[in-house]
mmCIF file of C-alpha atoms in Angstrom:
data_model
loop_
_atom_site.group_PDB
_atom_site.id
_atom_site.type_symbol
_atom_site.label_atom_id
_atom_site.label_comp_id
_atom_site.label_asym_id
_atom_site.label_seq_id
_atom_site.Cartn_x
_atom_site.Cartn_y
_atom_site.Cartn_z
ATOM 1 C CA UNK A 1 -15.471 15.395 -15.531
ATOM 2 C CA UNK A 2 -18.329 14.040 -13.556
ATOM 3 C CA UNK A 3 -21.192 16.419 -11.576
ATOM 4 C CA UNK A 4 -20.075 17.296 -7.842
ATOM 5 C CA UNK A 5 -21.910 15.141 -5.732
ATOM 6 C CA UNK A 6 -24.292 17.144 -3.664
ATOM 7 C CA UNK A 7 -25.995 14.810 -1.932
ATOM 8 C CA UNK A 8 -25.932 14.888 1.598
ATOM 9 C CA UNK A 9 -25.671 11.619 3.044
ATOM 10 C CA UNK A 10 -26.325 10.862 7.093
ATOM 11 C CA UNK A 11 -22.781 10.571 8.978
ATOM 12 C CA UNK A 12 -21.575 7.114 9.188
ATOM 13 C CA UNK A 13 -21.883 4.858 6.673
ATOM 14 C CA UNK A 14 -23.813 4.406 3.869
ATOM 15 C CA UNK A 15 -22.574 1.215 2.273
ATOM 16 C CA UNK A 16 -23.556 1.646 -1.652
ATOM 17 C CA UNK A 17 -21.703 5.154 -1.686
ATOM 18 C CA UNK A 18 -18.770 4.058 0.143
ATOM 19 C CA UNK A 19 -18.349 1.165 -2.447
ATOM 20 C CA UNK A 20 -18.273 3.735 -4.913
ATOM 21 C CA UNK A 21 -15.568 5.947 -3.140
ATOM 22 C CA UNK A 22 -13.487 2.654 -2.858
ATOM 23 C CA UNK A 23 -13.497 1.738 -6.531
ATOM 24 C CA UNK A 24 -12.702 5.326 -7.211
ATOM 25 C CA UNK A 25 -9.645 4.974 -4.509
ATOM 26 C CA UNK A 26 -8.789 1.812 -6.333
ATOM 27 C CA UNK A 27 -6.952 3.697 -8.996
ATOM 28 C CA UNK A 28 -4.866 5.608 -6.177
ATOM 29 C CA UNK A 29 -1.459 4.083 -6.833
ATOM 30 C CA UNK A 30 1.623 4.152 -4.410
ATOM 31 C CA UNK A 31 4.417 6.457 -5.720
ATOM 32 C CA UNK A 32 7.373 4.713 -4.365
ATOM 33 C CA UNK A 33 6.031 1.141 -5.956
ATOM 34 C CA UNK A 34 3.376 2.238 -8.791
ATOM 35 C CA UNK A 35 2.221 -1.150 -9.891
ATOM 36 C CA UNK A 36 0.375 -1.228 -6.050
ATOM 37 C CA UNK A 37 -2.841 0.872 -5.528
ATOM 38 C CA UNK A 38 -3.380 2.055 -1.822
ATOM 39 C CA UNK A 39 -5.792 -0.615 -1.510
ATOM 40 C CA UNK A 40 -3.501 -3.318 -2.718
ATOM 41 C CA UNK A 41 -0.945 -1.978 -0.251
ATOM 42 C CA UNK A 42 -3.577 -1.996 2.658
ATOM 43 C CA UNK A 43 -2.890 1.431 3.512
ATOM 44 C CA UNK A 44 -6.637 2.165 2.662
ATOM 45 C CA UNK A 45 -7.819 1.513 6.089
ATOM 46 C CA UNK A 46 -11.793 3.166 5.592
ATOM 47 C CA UNK A 47 -13.899 5.655 4.067
ATOM 48 C CA UNK A 48 -16.960 7.468 5.527
ATOM 49 C CA UNK A 49 -19.362 10.100 5.071
ATOM 50 C CA UNK A 50 -19.079 13.001 7.212
ATOM 51 C CA UNK A 51 -21.283 15.843 7.329
ATOM 52 C CA UNK A 52 -22.014 15.690 3.501
ATOM 53 C CA UNK A 53 -18.214 14.816 2.746
ATOM 54 C CA UNK A 54 -16.329 11.911 2.344
ATOM 55 C CA UNK A 55 -13.197 11.466 5.057
ATOM 56 C CA UNK A 56 -10.705 9.030 3.699
ATOM 57 C CA UNK A 57 -8.806 7.168 6.534
ATOM 58 C CA UNK A 58 -5.038 5.719 5.742
ATOM 59 C CA UNK A 59 -2.390 4.341 7.717
ATOM 60 C CA UNK A 60 1.504 4.865 6.643
ATOM 61 C CA UNK A 61 3.506 2.168 5.771
ATOM 62 C CA UNK A 62 6.098 3.412 8.461
ATOM 63 C CA UNK A 63 5.404 6.771 10.383
ATOM 64 C CA UNK A 64 8.197 8.813 8.802
ATOM 65 C CA UNK A 65 6.957 7.550 5.141
ATOM 66 C CA UNK A 66 8.075 10.766 2.622
ATOM 67 C CA UNK A 67 5.084 9.156 0.033
ATOM 68 C CA UNK A 68 2.199 9.933 2.224
ATOM 69 C CA UNK A 69 1.932 13.527 1.320
ATOM 70 C CA UNK A 70 1.517 12.667 -2.044
ATOM 71 C CA UNK A 71 -0.632 9.966 -1.385
ATOM 72 C CA UNK A 72 -3.003 12.401 0.256
ATOM 73 C CA UNK A 73 -2.923 14.681 -2.619
ATOM 74 C CA UNK A 74 -3.509 11.714 -5.144
ATOM 75 C CA UNK A 75 -6.458 11.011 -3.067
ATOM 76 C CA UNK A 76 -8.155 14.196 -3.187
ATOM 77 C CA UNK A 77 -6.780 14.770 -7.194
ATOM 78 C CA UNK A 78 -8.731 11.331 -7.767
ATOM 79 C CA UNK A 79 -11.792 11.698 -6.231
ATOM 80 C CA UNK A 80 -11.908 15.357 -7.379
ATOM 81 C CA UNK A 81 -11.757 14.588 -10.737
ATOM 82 C CA UNK A 82 -14.800 12.285 -10.319
ATOM 83 C CA UNK A 83 -17.091 14.628 -8.541
ATOM 84 C CA UNK A 84 -16.327 14.368 -5.046
ATOM 85 C CA UNK A 85 -15.806 18.044 -3.775
ATOM 86 C CA UNK A 86 -15.657 17.762 0.140
ATOM 87 C CA UNK A 87 -12.560 15.122 0.843
ATOM 88 C CA UNK A 88 -10.853 15.148 4.049
ATOM 89 C CA UNK A 89 -7.980 12.784 4.568
ATOM 90 C CA UNK A 90 -7.216 11.690 7.682
ATOM 91 C CA UNK A 91 -3.896 9.784 8.604
ATOM 92 C CA UNK A 92 -4.278 7.381 11.581
ATOM 93 C CA UNK A 93 -1.408 5.748 12.783
ATOM 94 C CA UNK A 94 -2.732 3.153 15.276
ATOM 95 C CA UNK A 95 -2.749 0.465 14.754
ATOM 96 C CA UNK A 96 0.092 0.625 12.705
ATOM 97 C CA UNK A 97 0.498 -0.919 9.554
ATOM 98 C CA UNK A 98 1.814 -4.376 8.571
ATOM 99 C CA UNK A 99 2.630 -6.053 5.460
ATOM 100 C CA UNK A 100 0.094 -8.901 6.782
ATOM 101 C CA UNK A 101 -2.705 -5.706 5.337
ATOM 102 C CA UNK A 102 -1.106 -6.159 2.012
ATOM 103 C CA UNK A 103 -3.444 -8.036 -0.719
ATOM 104 C CA UNK A 104 -3.004 -11.005 -2.613
ATOM 105 C CA UNK A 105 -3.513 -8.916 -5.502
ATOM 106 C CA UNK A 106 -0.981 -6.899 -4.042
ATOM 107 C CA UNK A 107 1.756 -9.282 -3.230
ATOM 108 C CA UNK A 108 1.051 -11.045 -7.139
ATOM 109 C CA UNK A 109 1.693 -7.449 -8.558
ATOM 110 C CA UNK A 110 4.810 -7.343 -6.577
ATOM 111 C CA UNK A 111 6.251 -10.704 -7.684
ATOM 112 C CA UNK A 112 5.585 -9.474 -11.691
ATOM 113 C CA UNK A 113 7.296 -6.112 -10.768
ATOM 114 C CA UNK A 114 10.170 -7.975 -9.678
ATOM 115 C CA UNK A 115 10.238 -7.507 -6.045
ATOM 116 C CA UNK A 116 9.536 -10.517 -3.523
ATOM 117 C CA UNK A 117 6.696 -9.998 -1.566
ATOM 118 C CA UNK A 118 6.866 -10.515 2.371
ATOM 119 C CA UNK A 119 7.395 -14.640 3.201
ATOM 120 C CA UNK A 120 4.694 -15.232 6.314
ATOM 121 C CA UNK A 121 3.355 -13.240 8.727
ATOM 122 C CA UNK A 122 5.057 -9.886 10.072
ATOM 123 C CA UNK A 123 4.375 -11.741 13.802
ATOM 124 C CA UNK A 124 6.294 -14.748 13.149
ATOM 125 C CA UNK A 125 9.004 -12.600 11.571
ATOM 126 C CA UNK A 126 12.675 -11.715 13.422
ATOM 127 C CA UNK A 127 13.330 -8.806 11.714
ATOM 128 C CA UNK A 128 17.255 -9.016 12.838
ATOM 129 C CA UNK A 129 17.541 -12.295 10.599
ATOM 130 C CA UNK A 130 17.799 -12.587 6.931
ATOM 131 C CA UNK A 131 15.425 -14.653 5.033
ATOM 132 C CA UNK A 132 16.522 -17.524 3.641
ATOM 133 C CA UNK A 133 15.896 -19.035 0.870
ATOM 134 C CA UNK A 134 13.744 -16.663 -1.470
ATOM 135 C CA UNK A 135 12.656 -17.627 -4.749
ATOM 136 C CA UNK A 136 14.404 -15.088 -7.268
ATOM 137 C CA UNK A 137 11.520 -13.222 -9.310
ATOM 138 C CA UNK A 138 13.776 -13.679 -12.497
ATOM 139 C CA UNK A 139 14.934 -17.184 -12.306
ATOM 140 C CA UNK A 140 12.832 -18.596 -9.205
ATOM 141 C CA UNK A 141 16.308 -20.096 -7.809
ATOM 142 C CA UNK A 142 15.944 -20.447 -4.023
ATOM 143 C CA UNK A 143 19.884 -19.973 -4.054
ATOM 144 C CA UNK A 144 19.589 -16.198 -2.625
ATOM 145 C CA UNK A 145 21.427 -13.745 -0.194
ATOM 146 C CA UNK A 146 20.699 -10.647 1.511
ATOM 147 C CA UNK A 147 23.488 -8.248 0.557
ATOM 148 C CA UNK A 148 21.849 -5.103 2.074
ATOM 149 C CA UNK A 149 19.384 -4.946 5.020
ATOM 150 C CA UNK A 150 17.975 -1.811 3.153
ATOM 151 C CA UNK A 151 17.080 -1.623 -0.667
ATOM 152 C CA UNK A 152 15.633 1.299 -2.508
ATOM 153 C CA UNK A 153 12.999 2.203 0.522
ATOM 154 C CA UNK A 154 13.222 0.925 4.014
ATOM 155 C CA UNK A 155 10.586 -1.304 4.131
ATOM 156 C CA UNK A 156 12.567 -3.315 1.351
ATOM 157 C CA UNK A 157 15.940 -5.378 1.421
ATOM 158 C CA UNK A 158 18.294 -6.163 -1.598
ATOM 159 C CA UNK A 159 19.346 -9.368 -2.638
ATOM 160 C CA UNK A 160 20.904 -11.416 -4.979
ATOM 161 C CA UNK A 161 20.640 -14.783 -6.935
ATOM 162 C CA UNK A 162 23.450 -16.756 -6.967
ATOM 163 C CA UNK A 163 22.189 -18.514 -9.821
ATOM 164 C CA UNK A 164 21.388 -15.778 -12.428
ATOM 165 C CA UNK A 165 23.377 -12.781 -10.126
ATOM 166 C CA UNK A 166 20.615 -10.348 -10.827
ATOM 167 C CA UNK A 167 19.992 -8.310 -7.710
ATOM 168 C CA UNK A 168 16.250 -7.940 -6.314
ATOM 169 C CA UNK A 169 14.183 -6.544 -3.532
ATOM 170 C CA UNK A 170 12.283 -7.968 -0.973
ATOM 171 C CA UNK A 171 9.474 -6.320 0.674
ATOM 172 C CA UNK A 172 10.231 -6.966 4.065
ATOM 173 C CA UNK A 173 7.563 -8.437 7.146
ATOM 174 C CA UNK A 174 6.724 -5.603 8.688
#
């Protein structure tokens, strides 16, 4: 285990130290989609030094997300394993999370995992209308249809490919 960091840094921003903490946090994965990190998802909003400790600010994908408690515990555990003892995790609800915050790497990881990433920008989507022409992550056919507005989690819809007949999740634009 790494030594506990006891260097007291000024409140606010210390870019080298913050970047080191961010590198550590890039190992924290989403418990519902374990191929994505909290950075990939865009829920890792900020890292600050606060009275000699670290403050990590996260935004849930939606306000009732049941994974947030696990994510907070995972953040603390990963930072503690890497020598950071004084950790505060703060949940920030505004601005609300949007799929526009997903990283390019996160979108690629979703597709490789078999989940179609959000199509387009959330600002341009009508969530009441199913997205058409999504390419199946298995056979790449665009002959797909929504079979349920909600998939394995509220942020996903369930689709079926009419070519290979396989079901797949679509991560909705939110």
